[in-house]
GROMACS .gro file of C-alpha atoms in nm:
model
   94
    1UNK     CA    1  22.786  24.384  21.270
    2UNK     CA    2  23.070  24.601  21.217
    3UNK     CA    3  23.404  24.496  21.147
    4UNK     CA    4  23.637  24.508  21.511
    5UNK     CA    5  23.297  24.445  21.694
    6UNK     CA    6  23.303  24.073  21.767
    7UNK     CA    7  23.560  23.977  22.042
    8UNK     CA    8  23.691  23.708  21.822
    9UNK     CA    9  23.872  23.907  21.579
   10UNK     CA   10  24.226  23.866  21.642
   11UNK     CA   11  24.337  24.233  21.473
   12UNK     CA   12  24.078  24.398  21.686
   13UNK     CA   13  24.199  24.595  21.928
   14UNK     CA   14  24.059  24.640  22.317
   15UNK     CA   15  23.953  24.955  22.359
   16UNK     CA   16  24.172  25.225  22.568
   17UNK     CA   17  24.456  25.029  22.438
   18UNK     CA   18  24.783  25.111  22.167
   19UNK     CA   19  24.773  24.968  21.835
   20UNK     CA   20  25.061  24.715  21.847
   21UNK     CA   21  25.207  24.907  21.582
   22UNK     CA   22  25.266  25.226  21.765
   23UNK     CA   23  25.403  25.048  22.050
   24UNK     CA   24  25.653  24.775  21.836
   25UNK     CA   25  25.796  25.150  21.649
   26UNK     CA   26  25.822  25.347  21.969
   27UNK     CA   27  26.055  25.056  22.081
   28UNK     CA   28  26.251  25.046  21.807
   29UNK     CA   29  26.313  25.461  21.805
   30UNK     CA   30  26.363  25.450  22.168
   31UNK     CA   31  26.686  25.160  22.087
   32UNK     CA   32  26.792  25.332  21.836
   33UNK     CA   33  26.793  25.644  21.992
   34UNK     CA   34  26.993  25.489  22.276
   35UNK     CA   35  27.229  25.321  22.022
   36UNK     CA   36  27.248  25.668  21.840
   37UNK     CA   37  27.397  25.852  22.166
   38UNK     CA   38  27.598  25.542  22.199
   39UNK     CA   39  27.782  25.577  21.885
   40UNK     CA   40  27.824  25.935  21.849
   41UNK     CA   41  28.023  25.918  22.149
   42UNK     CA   42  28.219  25.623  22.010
   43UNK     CA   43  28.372  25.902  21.751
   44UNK     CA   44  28.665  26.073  21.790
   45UNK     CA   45  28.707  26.422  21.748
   46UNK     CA   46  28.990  26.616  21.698
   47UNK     CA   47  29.142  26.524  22.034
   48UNK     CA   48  29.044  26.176  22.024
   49UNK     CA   49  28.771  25.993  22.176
   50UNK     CA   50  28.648  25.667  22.311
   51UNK     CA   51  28.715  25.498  22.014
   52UNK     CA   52  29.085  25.497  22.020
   53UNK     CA   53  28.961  25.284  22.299
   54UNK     CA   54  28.849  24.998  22.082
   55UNK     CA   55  29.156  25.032  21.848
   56UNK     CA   56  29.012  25.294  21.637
   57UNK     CA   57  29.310  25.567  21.720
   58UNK     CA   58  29.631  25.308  21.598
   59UNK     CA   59  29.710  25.472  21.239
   60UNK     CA   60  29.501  25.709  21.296
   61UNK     CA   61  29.763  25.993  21.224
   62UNK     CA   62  29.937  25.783  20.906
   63UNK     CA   63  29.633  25.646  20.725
   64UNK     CA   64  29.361  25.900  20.810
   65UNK     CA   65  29.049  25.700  20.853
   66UNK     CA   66  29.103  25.325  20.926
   67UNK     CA   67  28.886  25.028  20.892
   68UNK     CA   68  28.724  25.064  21.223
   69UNK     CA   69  28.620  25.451  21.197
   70UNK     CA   70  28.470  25.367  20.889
   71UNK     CA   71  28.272  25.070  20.961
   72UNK     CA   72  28.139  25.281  21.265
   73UNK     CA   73  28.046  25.552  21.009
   74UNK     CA   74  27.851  25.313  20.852
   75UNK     CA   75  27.672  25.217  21.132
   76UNK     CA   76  27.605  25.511  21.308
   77UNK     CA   77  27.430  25.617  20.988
   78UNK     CA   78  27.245  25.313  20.986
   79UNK     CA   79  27.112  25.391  21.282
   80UNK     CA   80  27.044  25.726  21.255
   81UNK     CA   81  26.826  25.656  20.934
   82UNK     CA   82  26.674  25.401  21.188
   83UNK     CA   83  26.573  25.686  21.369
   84UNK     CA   84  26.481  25.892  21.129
   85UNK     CA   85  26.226  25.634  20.979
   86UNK     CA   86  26.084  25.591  21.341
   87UNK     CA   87  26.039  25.950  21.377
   88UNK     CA   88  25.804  25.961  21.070
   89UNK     CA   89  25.618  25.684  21.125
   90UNK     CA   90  25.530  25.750  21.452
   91UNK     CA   91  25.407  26.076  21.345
   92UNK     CA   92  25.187  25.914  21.067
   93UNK     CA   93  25.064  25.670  21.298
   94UNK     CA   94  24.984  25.894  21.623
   0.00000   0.00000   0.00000
């Protein structure tokens, strides 16, 4: 008997079915995706944007980047390395 063939093995697969794995990283690119858009638009530009919003503008002018701009920075690269990850795995796995 060949490995995957008995219906008790609990890694097996059905057939016509995704591998778990493919599925559990194509929700996690498609989130961070979503929280990708999310935080770009959080940035301000050179007009301002919807960050000044969440107190991101106040010192802006006088300090250059405050605490909140940066800790966004951080996060939206976060994310987008996230993303990045997902994007290569799902093309070694698919």
């Amino acid at each position: 008997s060949s490995p995957g063939s008995s219906p008790t093995d609990w890694w097996a697969e059905p057939a016509g079915s995704l591998p778990t794995m493919f599925v559990l990283v194509a929700i996690i690119q498609a989130l961070s995706g979503l929280g990708l858009i999310f935080l770009v638009l959080l940035h301000s530009g050179k007009g301002g944007g919807l960050s000044d919003m969440f107190g991101g503008g106040i010192g802006a002018q006088t300090a250059g980047s405050t605490v909140v701009e940066q800790n966004l920075d951080r996060i939206t690269v976060l994310t987008a390395l996230v993303f990045a990850f997902t994007t290569i795995a799902l093309g070694l796995l698919f």
